[in-house]
Every structure is written in C-alpha cells, then in structure tokens.
Backbone as CSV, one residue per row, in Angstrom:
resi,resn,N_x,N_y,N_z,CA_x,CA_y,CA_z,C_x,C_y,C_z
1,UNK,118.314,128.013,125.556,119.046,128.986,126.352,120.501,128.915,125.947
2,UNK,121.076,129.966,125.444,122.463,129.905,124.973,123.449,129.766,126.125
3,UNK,124.548,129.084,125.874,125.616,128.962,126.861,126.288,130.324,126.958
4,UNK,126.253,130.931,128.136,126.730,132.297,128.304,128.245,132.406,128.298
5,UNK,128.935,131.303,128.439,130.389,131.373,128.597,131.085,130.345,127.722
6,UNK,132.256,130.695,127.350,133.093,129.744,126.638,134.455,129.760,127.310
7,UNK,134.804,128.651,127.939,136.130,128.508,128.493,136.453,127.030,128.534
8,UNK,137.706,126.719,128.558,138.148,125.326,128.485,138.041,124.650,129.843
9,UNK,138.091,123.353,129.836,138.187,122.510,131.028,137.006,122.676,131.972
10,UNK,135.819,122.768,131.414,134.648,122.844,132.288,133.478,122.152,131.609
11,UNK,132.552,121.613,132.413,131.380,120.980,131.803,130.473,122.023,131.158
12,UNK,130.072,121.758,129.938,129.212,122.661,129.181,127.746,122.379,129.485
13,UNK,126.888,123.296,129.091,125.450,123.122,129.266,125.018,121.799,128.633
14,UNK,124.272,121.015,129.404,123.781,119.733,128.927,124.667,118.553,129.281
15,UNK,125.891,118.815,129.679,126.790,117.714,130.016,126.703,117.387,131.515
16,UNK,127.102,116.180,131.891,127.071,115.817,133.310,128.021,116.687,134.128
17,UNK,127.603,117.020,135.335,128.508,117.705,136.261,129.646,116.744,136.588
18,UNK,130.827,117.278,136.729,132.014,116.468,136.973,132.287,116.446,138.476
19,UNK,132.545,115.272,139.019,132.841,115.173,140.441,134.253,115.678,140.713
20,UNK,134.475,116.142,141.919,135.791,116.603,142.339,135.896,116.413,143.841
21,UNK,137.086,116.041,144.314,137.238,115.862,145.760,137.204,117.211,146.475
22,UNK,136.565,117.205,147.648,136.602,118.345,148.557,137.405,117.891,149.772
23,UNK,137.595,118.733,150.749,138.390,118.350,151.916,137.925,117.050,152.546
24,UNK,136.621,116.950,152.810,136.111,115.777,153.520,134.942,115.112,152.807
25,UNK,134.780,115.382,151.537,133.615,114.892,150.809,133.920,114.938,149.312
26,UNK,132.904,114.695,148.516,132.986,114.834,147.067,131.935,115.844,146.636
27,UNK,132.212,116.581,145.606,131.338,117.658,145.156,129.919,117.176,144.890
28,UNK,129.748,116.130,144.096,128.407,115.698,143.722,127.609,115.200,144.924
29,UNK,128.265,114.599,145.903,127.567,114.207,147.131,127.105,115.438,147.894
30,UNK,127.939,116.456,147.941,127.592,117.697,148.642,126.419,118.393,147.951
31,UNK,126.389,118.362,146.621,125.323,119.033,145.883,123.996,118.306,146.050
32,UNK,124.033,116.978,146.095,122.808,116.207,146.268,121.880,116.322,145.076
33,UNK,120.574,116.109,145.338,119.566,116.196,144.280,118.914,117.566,144.282
34,UNK,117.998,117.763,143.396,117.338,119.056,143.264,118.186,120.013,142.440
35,UNK,117.627,121.172,142.170,118.386,122.198,141.462,119.376,122.838,142.417
36,UNK,120.600,123.068,141.935,121.669,123.615,142.759,122.398,124.699,141.984
37,UNK,122.717,125.789,142.686,123.614,126.811,142.157,124.985,126.576,142.773
38,UNK,125.997,126.466,141.955,127.365,126.282,142.408,128.124,127.553,142.084
39,UNK,128.587,128.250,143.108,129.358,129.475,142.917,130.811,129.243,143.256
40,UNK,131.689,129.485,142.307,133.129,129.317,142.504,133.785,130.692,142.403
41,UNK,134.243,131.186,143.553,134.803,132.538,143.595,133.729,133.597,143.478
42,UNK,132.468,133.186,143.576,131.297,134.061,143.470,130.307,133.628,144.545
43,UNK,129.784,134.576,145.299,128.742,134.246,146.264,127.416,134.083,145.547
44,UNK,126.747,132.979,145.824,125.390,132.747,145.327,124.482,132.614,146.546
45,UNK,123.186,132.902,146.405,122.281,132.765,147.549,122.239,131.324,148.049
46,UNK,122.073,131.160,149.375,121.951,129.814,149.946,120.693,129.124,149.462
47,UNK,119.680,129.913,149.140,118.467,129.362,148.546,117.835,130.429,147.665
48,UNK,117.159,129.947,146.653,116.497,130.817,145.690,115.203,130.115,145.303
49,UNK,114.107,130.802,145.414,112.819,130.232,145.039,112.253,131.034,143.885
50,UNK,111.889,130.336,142.826,111.274,130.988,141.684,110.230,130.062,141.101
51,UNK,109.063,130.595,140.877,107.954,129.837,140.276,107.702,128.518,140.996
52,UNK,107.875,128.519,142.319,107.612,127.318,143.101,108.732,126.293,143.104
53,UNK,109.856,126.607,142.497,111.010,125.700,142.467,112.069,126.250,143.417
54,UNK,112.564,125.399,144.301,113.629,125.790,145.222,114.983,125.378,144.661
55,UNK,115.923,126.290,144.775,117.294,126.036,144.329,118.211,126.244,145.527
56,UNK,119.034,125.240,145.828,120.034,125.364,146.892,121.285,126.000,146.317
57,UNK,121.934,126.828,147.105,123.180,127.445,146.669,124.362,126.984,147.487
58,UNK,125.481,126.751,146.819,126.750,126.413,147.465,127.815,127.337,146.891
59,UNK,128.400,128.147,147.758,129.459,129.066,147.336,130.793,128.590,147.884
60,UNK,131.806,128.641,147.038,133.170,128.328,147.431,134.027,129.557,147.162
61,UNK,134.690,130.063,148.192,135.591,131.200,147.997,136.853,130.711,147.291
62,UNK,137.617,131.636,146.766,138.838,131.244,146.053,139.755,130.400,146.930
63,UNK,139.810,130.675,148.242,140.652,129.905,149.146,140.146,128.491,149.391
64,UNK,138.879,128.230,149.120,138.285,126.900,149.323,138.319,126.035,148.068
65,UNK,138.689,126.604,146.944,138.652,125.884,145.676,139.945,125.102,145.497
66,UNK,139.821,123.781,145.510,140.994,122.925,145.318,141.466,123.002,143.869
67,UNK,142.654,122.527,143.637,143.187,122.503,142.272,142.312,121.636,141.372
68,UNK,141.823,120.508,141.896,140.966,119.625,141.108,139.661,120.316,140.728
69,UNK,139.054,121.000,141.691,137.813,121.720,141.422,138.051,122.833,140.412
70,UNK,139.140,123.550,140.560,139.489,124.611,139.622,139.712,124.055,138.215
71,UNK,140.487,122.990,138.128,140.767,122.384,136.820,139.488,121.931,136.129
72,UNK,138.549,121.390,136.891,137.352,120.796,136.310,136.237,121.805,136.031
73,UNK,136.215,122.929,136.769,135.103,123.865,136.617,135.505,125.277,136.205
74,UNK,136.735,125.667,136.451,137.141,127.025,136.111,138.023,127.096,134.873
75,UNK,138.943,126.150,134.747,139.895,126.251,133.644,140.639,127.562,133.754
76,UNK,140.564,128.399,132.747,141.270,129.683,132.754,140.444,130.814,133.366
77,UNK,139.179,130.555,133.686,138.315,131.587,134.271,138.670,131.793,135.744
78,UNK,138.419,132.975,136.248,138.664,133.292,137.659,137.463,132.945,138.531
79,UNK,136.258,133.006,137.962,135.025,132.748,138.695,134.062,131.992,137.791
80,UNK,133.069,131.367,138.412,132.038,130.676,137.637,130.817,130.421,138.504
81,UNK,129.663,130.389,137.856,128.408,129.998,138.488,127.777,128.953,137.589
82,UNK,127.379,127.836,138.189,126.727,126.756,137.461,125.343,126.521,138.039
83,UNK,124.366,126.318,137.180,123.063,125.828,137.591,123.037,124.346,137.238
84,UNK,122.938,123.511,138.276,122.964,122.057,138.099,121.542,121.524,138.276
85,UNK,121.105,120.700,137.320,119.769,120.104,137.381,119.735,118.969,138.414
86,UNK,118.536,118.496,138.782,118.432,117.371,139.731,119.135,116.099,139.262
87,UNK,119.276,115.908,137.952,119.992,114.733,137.445,121.500,114.968,137.357
88,UNK,121.956,116.055,137.957,123.368,116.453,138.030,123.991,116.694,136.661
89,UNK,123.198,117.289,135.773,123.701,117.796,134.504,123.677,119.324,134.576
90,UNK,124.527,119.960,133.798,124.628,121.415,133.800,123.483,122.008,132.988
91,UNK,122.677,122.849,133.646,121.580,123.535,132.959,122.080,124.826,132.322
92,UNK,122.998,125.517,133.000,123.545,126.783,132.488,124.791,127.124,133.292
93,UNK,125.583,128.054,132.758,126.776,128.506,133.469,127.084,129.944,133.074
94,UNK,127.685,130.645,134.004,128.020,132.059,133.805,129.330,132.352,134.517
95,UNK,129.863,133.529,134.258,131.063,133.970,134.965,130.721,134.685,136.264
96,UNK,129.476,135.144,136.421,129.050,135.851,137.618,127.581,135.533,137.883
97,UNK,127.104,135.841,139.080,125.723,135.559,139.451,124.792,136.669,138.993
98,UNK,123.691,136.269,138.362,122.601,137.175,138.019,121.303,136.431,138.319
99,UNK,120.543,136.936,139.279,119.286,136.280,139.651,118.366,136.144,138.436
100,UNK,118.287,137.185,137.636,117.419,137.166,136.455,117.836,136.060,135.479
101,UNK,119.123,135.932,135.225,119.597,134.905,134.295,119.381,133.495,134.858
102,UNK,119.568,133.337,136.165,119.326,132.036,136.791,117.846,131.681,136.689
103,UNK,116.969,132.631,136.963,115.532,132.374,136.869,115.124,132.007,135.442
104,UNK,115.677,132.693,134.465,115.389,132.375,133.067,115.867,130.967,132.716
105,UNK,117.082,130.623,133.139,117.629,129.288,132.865,116.819,128.203,133.567
106,UNK,116.375,128.478,134.790,115.570,127.512,135.522,114.237,127.266,134.810
107,UNK,113.596,128.321,134.355,112.332,128.172,133.624,112.547,127.394,132.328
108,UNK,113.656,127.646,131.665,113.967,126.914,130.437,114.203,125.437,130.748
109,UNK,114.939,125.155,131.807,115.206,123.759,132.187,113.924,123.021,132.546
110,UNK,112.951,123.742,133.061,111.663,123.151,133.406,110.734,123.064,132.194
111,UNK,111.143,123.645,131.065,110.311,123.625,129.860,109.187,124.634,129.891
112,UNK,109.339,125.691,130.697,108.295,126.692,130.873,108.397,127.847,129.902
113,UNK,109.434,127.896,129.095,109.544,128.936,128.080,110.389,128.416,126.931
114,UNK,110.207,129.039,125.801,110.935,128.607,124.603,112.420,128.832,124.783
115,UNK,113.197,127.915,124.228,114.649,128.044,124.285,115.066,128.948,123.174
C-alpha cells in the first residue's frame, strides 16, 4: 500500500507511532491497543467496522492539537489521518479521511490483499 502523503516531521508508514503529551494524558495511552484512526484537524468516525475488524476513531480539532502533537504528526500539513496498528505502528496516513482508503489499508495491514 503506497504512502499517500509526503510531509516532514511525521511518522511514516511502517514506523512506530510517536508519543506526545495531551492535556491530561499521553497520546499512545489514549489510543490503546487495536486498530485506531487518528484524525488531526479532520473528523474520523468514532468506530469503523470492516471485514469483522473494529477500528476506534479519535478526532482532535485544530484547537485541541498541542504544539508537540502538531510537530510530531502534522509538520507543515494542516490536517492528517493516521491508521495505527495494534502494535502502535503506522499502517497508513492521509491528509483527509476516506472510508474506502482506510478499508483498503486495513485489509492490506491484515494481509488480506496484495500490496
């Protein structure tokens, strides 16, 4: 599955998700295990089920994005969506949410279709 975006200062597909402080928690603790959609400046569904796999969604509005979170996940981009695997590595990333692209990336991460 090709990396849909190229921008600096963000974890690329296959790399570990980077932790960042939130107001009262840390990002990776908030994400937990399982597949997670992280929306930064983009609304993502709170849950998405495809092919029997559940994905939790966490959306952060621009006003909720700390400088640390922005530096680590947005860089020069205004918005971003990340699909994070259960091992907290990046499965895919985009500049906007597309259910079809997320479903394709999820199937690829599960090994259900050719990359």
